[in-house]
JSON list of C-alpha atoms in Angstrom, two decimals:
[
{"chain": "K", "resi": 1, "resn": "UNK", "atom": "CA", "xyz": [-14.56, -8.66, -26.44]},
{"chain": "K", "resi": 2, "resn": "UNK", "atom": "CA", "xyz": [-12.59, -5.76, -25.16]},
{"chain": "K", "resi": 3, "resn": "UNK", "atom": "CA", "xyz": [-14.70, -2.65, -24.92]},
{"chain": "K", "resi": 4, "resn": "UNK", "atom": "CA", "xyz": [-14.76, 0.67, -23.24]},
{"chain": "K", "resi": 5, "resn": "UNK", "atom": "CA", "xyz": [-17.70, 1.22, -20.93]},
{"chain": "K", "resi": 6, "resn": "UNK", "atom": "CA", "xyz": [-19.42, 3.56, -23.39]},
{"chain": "K", "resi": 7, "resn": "UNK", "atom": "CA", "xyz": [-18.95, 1.09, -26.28]},
{"chain": "K", "resi": 8, "resn": "UNK", "atom": "CA", "xyz": [-20.60, -1.63, -24.23]},
{"chain": "K", "resi": 9, "resn": "UNK", "atom": "CA", "xyz": [-23.46, 0.69, -23.26]},
{"chain": "K", "resi": 10, "resn": "UNK", "atom": "CA", "xyz": [-24.03, 1.58, -26.92]},
{"chain": "K", "resi": 11, "resn": "UNK", "atom": "CA", "xyz": [-24.03, -2.09, -27.97]},
{"chain": "K", "resi": 12, "resn": "UNK", "atom": "CA", "xyz": [-26.61, -2.97, -25.31]},
{"chain": "K", "resi": 13, "resn": "UNK", "atom": "CA", "xyz": [-28.76, 0.04, -26.22]},
{"chain": "K", "resi": 14, "resn": "UNK", "atom": "CA", "xyz": [-28.76, -0.68, -29.96]},
{"chain": "K", "resi": 15, "resn": "UNK", "atom": "CA", "xyz": [-29.33, -4.42, -29.50]},
{"chain": "K", "resi": 16, "resn": "UNK", "atom": "CA", "xyz": [-32.37, -3.81, -27.30]},
{"chain": "K", "resi": 17, "resn": "UNK", "atom": "CA", "xyz": [-33.86, -0.66, -28.81]},
{"chain": "K", "resi": 18, "resn": "UNK", "atom": "CA", "xyz": [-33.27, 1.35, -25.64]},
{"chain": "K", "resi": 19, "resn": "UNK", "atom": "CA", "xyz": [-31.80, 4.83, -25.42]},
{"chain": "K", "resi": 20, "resn": "UNK", "atom": "CA", "xyz": [-28.11, 5.13, -24.59]},
{"chain": "K", "resi": 21, "resn": "UNK", "atom": "CA", "xyz": [-29.02, 7.44, -21.68]},
{"chain": "K", "resi": 22, "resn": "UNK", "atom": "CA", "xyz": [-31.27, 4.79, -20.08]},
{"chain": "K", "resi": 23, "resn": "UNK", "atom": "CA", "xyz": [-28.68, 2.02, -20.42]},
{"chain": "K", "resi": 24, "resn": "UNK", "atom": "CA", "xyz": [-25.97, 4.34, -19.09]},
{"chain": "K", "resi": 25, "resn": "UNK", "atom": "CA", "xyz": [-28.16, 5.19, -16.06]},
{"chain": "K", "resi": 26, "resn": "UNK", "atom": "CA", "xyz": [-28.76, 1.48, -15.36]},
{"chain": "K", "resi": 27, "resn": "UNK", "atom": "CA", "xyz": [-25.08, 0.64, -15.79]},
{"chain": "K", "resi": 28, "resn": "UNK", "atom": "CA", "xyz": [-24.03, 3.45, -13.44]},
{"chain": "K", "resi": 29, "resn": "UNK", "atom": "CA", "xyz": [-26.59, 2.37, -10.85]},
{"chain": "K", "resi": 30, "resn": "UNK", "atom": "CA", "xyz": [-25.22, -1.18, -10.98]},
{"chain": "K", "resi": 31, "resn": "UNK", "atom": "CA", "xyz": [-21.69, 0.14, -10.44]},
{"chain": "K", "resi": 32, "resn": "UNK", "atom": "CA", "xyz": [-22.90, 2.26, -7.51]},
{"chain": "K", "resi": 33, "resn": "UNK", "atom": "CA", "xyz": [-24.67, -0.66, -5.84]},
{"chain": "K", "resi": 34, "resn": "UNK", "atom": "CA", "xyz": [-21.61, -2.92, -6.16]},
{"chain": "K", "resi": 35, "resn": "UNK", "atom": "CA", "xyz": [-19.36, -0.12, -4.85]},
{"chain": "K", "resi": 36, "resn": "UNK", "atom": "CA", "xyz": [-21.69, 0.56, -1.90]},
{"chain": "K", "resi": 37, "resn": "UNK", "atom": "CA", "xyz": [-21.60, -3.10, -0.83]},
{"chain": "K", "resi": 38, "resn": "UNK", "atom": "CA", "xyz": [-17.82, -3.29, -1.14]},
{"chain": "K", "resi": 39, "resn": "UNK", "atom": "CA", "xyz": [-17.39, -0.09, 0.89]},
{"chain": "K", "resi": 40, "resn": "UNK", "atom": "CA", "xyz": [-19.49, -1.74, 3.64]},
{"chain": "K", "resi": 41, "resn": "UNK", "atom": "CA", "xyz": [-17.02, -4.67, 3.39]},
{"chain": "K", "resi": 42, "resn": "UNK", "atom": "CA", "xyz": [-19.80, -6.94, 2.10]},
{"chain": "K", "resi": 43, "resn": "UNK", "atom": "CA", "xyz": [-19.83, -9.15, -0.97]},
{"chain": "K", "resi": 44, "resn": "UNK", "atom": "CA", "xyz": [-21.81, -7.99, -3.98]},
{"chain": "K", "resi": 45, "resn": "UNK", "atom": "CA", "xyz": [-23.40, -11.10, -5.51]},
{"chain": "K", "resi": 46, "resn": "UNK", "atom": "CA", "xyz": [-24.82, -10.96, -9.02]},
{"chain": "K", "resi": 47, "resn": "UNK", "atom": "CA", "xyz": [-26.58, -14.29, -9.49]},
{"chain": "K", "resi": 48, "resn": "UNK", "atom": "CA", "xyz": [-25.57, -16.19, -12.64]},
{"chain": "K", "resi": 49, "resn": "UNK", "atom": "CA", "xyz": [-22.74, -13.70, -13.19]},
{"chain": "K", "resi": 50, "resn": "UNK", "atom": "CA", "xyz": [-20.34, -13.61, -10.26]},
{"chain": "K", "resi": 51, "resn": "UNK", "atom": "CA", "xyz": [-19.38, -12.15, -6.91]},
{"chain": "K", "resi": 52, "resn": "UNK", "atom": "CA", "xyz": [-17.27, -9.13, -6.05]},
{"chain": "K", "resi": 53, "resn": "UNK", "atom": "CA", "xyz": [-15.73, -9.27, -2.58]},
{"chain": "K", "resi": 54, "resn": "UNK", "atom": "CA", "xyz": [-13.06, -7.71, -0.39]},
{"chain": "K", "resi": 55, "resn": "UNK", "atom": "CA", "xyz": [-10.15, -9.96, 0.54]},
{"chain": "K", "resi": 56, "resn": "UNK", "atom": "CA", "xyz": [-7.16, -9.42, 2.80]},
{"chain": "K", "resi": 57, "resn": "UNK", "atom": "CA", "xyz": [-3.81, -9.61, 1.07]},
{"chain": "K", "resi": 58, "resn": "UNK", "atom": "CA", "xyz": [-1.01, -10.51, 3.47]},
{"chain": "K", "resi": 59, "resn": "UNK", "atom": "CA", "xyz": [2.14, -8.47, 3.78]},
{"chain": "K", "resi": 60, "resn": "UNK", "atom": "CA", "xyz": [4.99, -9.89, 1.73]},
{"chain": "K", "resi": 61, "resn": "UNK", "atom": "CA", "xyz": [8.44, -9.17, 0.40]},
{"chain": "K", "resi": 62, "resn": "UNK", "atom": "CA", "xyz": [9.18, -8.54, -3.27]},
{"chain": "K", "resi": 63, "resn": "UNK", "atom": "CA", "xyz": [12.51, -8.40, -5.02]},
{"chain": "K", "resi": 64, "resn": "UNK", "atom": "CA", "xyz": [12.92, -5.83, -7.78]},
{"chain": "K", "resi": 65, "resn": "UNK", "atom": "CA", "xyz": [16.24, -5.25, -9.54]},
{"chain": "K", "resi": 66, "resn": "UNK", "atom": "CA", "xyz": [18.08, -7.08, -6.79]},
{"chain": "K", "resi": 67, "resn": "UNK", "atom": "CA", "xyz": [16.60, -4.97, -4.00]},
{"chain": "K", "resi": 68, "resn": "UNK", "atom": "CA", "xyz": [14.10, -6.34, -1.49]},
{"chain": "K", "resi": 69, "resn": "UNK", "atom": "CA", "xyz": [10.94, -4.35, -0.74]},
{"chain": "K", "resi": 70, "resn": "UNK", "atom": "CA", "xyz": [8.30, -4.90, 1.91]},
{"chain": "K", "resi": 71, "resn": "UNK", "atom": "CA", "xyz": [4.74, -4.75, 0.65]},
{"chain": "K", "resi": 72, "resn": "UNK", "atom": "CA", "xyz": [2.28, -4.00, 3.46]},
{"chain": "K", "resi": 73, "resn": "UNK", "atom": "CA", "xyz": [-0.92, -5.94, 4.01]},
{"chain": "K", "resi": 74, "resn": "UNK", "atom": "CA", "xyz": [-3.93, -4.44, 2.27]},
{"chain": "K", "resi": 75, "resn": "UNK", "atom": "CA", "xyz": [-7.49, -5.10, 1.20]},
{"chain": "K", "resi": 76, "resn": "UNK", "atom": "CA", "xyz": [-8.10, -5.95, -2.45]},
{"chain": "K", "resi": 77, "resn": "UNK", "atom": "CA", "xyz": [-11.23, -6.41, -4.56]},
{"chain": "K", "resi": 78, "resn": "UNK", "atom": "CA", "xyz": [-11.65, -9.88, -6.03]},
{"chain": "K", "resi": 79, "resn": "UNK", "atom": "CA", "xyz": [-14.17, -11.23, -8.52]},
{"chain": "K", "resi": 80, "resn": "UNK", "atom": "CA", "xyz": [-15.25, -14.85, -8.76]},
{"chain": "K", "resi": 81, "resn": "UNK", "atom": "CA", "xyz": [-17.27, -15.96, -11.76]},
{"chain": "K", "resi": 82, "resn": "UNK", "atom": "CA", "xyz": [-20.48, -17.91, -11.23]},
{"chain": "K", "resi": 83, "resn": "UNK", "atom": "CA", "xyz": [-20.75, -21.63, -11.90]},
{"chain": "K", "resi": 84, "resn": "UNK", "atom": "CA", "xyz": [-22.48, -20.81, -15.17]},
{"chain": "K", "resi": 85, "resn": "UNK", "atom": "CA", "xyz": [-19.35, -19.11, -16.47]},
{"chain": "K", "resi": 86, "resn": "UNK", "atom": "CA", "xyz": [-16.90, -21.49, -14.83]},
{"chain": "K", "resi": 87, "resn": "UNK", "atom": "CA", "xyz": [-18.46, -24.25, -16.95]},
{"chain": "K", "resi": 88, "resn": "UNK", "atom": "CA", "xyz": [-17.89, -22.04, -19.98]},
{"chain": "K", "resi": 89, "resn": "UNK", "atom": "CA", "xyz": [-14.28, -21.58, -18.85]},
{"chain": "K", "resi": 90, "resn": "UNK", "atom": "CA", "xyz": [-13.67, -25.34, -19.09]},
{"chain": "K", "resi": 91, "resn": "UNK", "atom": "CA", "xyz": [-15.08, -25.34, -22.63]},
{"chain": "K", "resi": 92, "resn": "UNK", "atom": "CA", "xyz": [-12.81, -22.42, -23.58]},
{"chain": "K", "resi": 93, "resn": "UNK", "atom": "CA", "xyz": [-9.79, -24.27, -22.23]},
{"chain": "K", "resi": 94, "resn": "UNK", "atom": "CA", "xyz": [-10.55, -27.21, -24.56]},
{"chain": "K", "resi": 95, "resn": "UNK", "atom": "CA", "xyz": [-10.21, -25.00, -27.65]}
]
């Protein structure tokens, strides 16, 4: 499944008999809550789904077209799937 946000909202709304506006409001609130936690440098845990967290990425050197560049250290957002989905991942890898 590769969907735009609005496509996903429409699918959820139609599948559950809920208005698109209500699903969109819920979806946006979820995004806001996750963003708020990340801005506070806290992890945003969604049980049985996964965890968004801030991680430190060390400074490093990259080579591009024969020229070396320094990449400064920075904070990045990472997502780790829950055990429920990691079990699914092993099944997918068997296909």
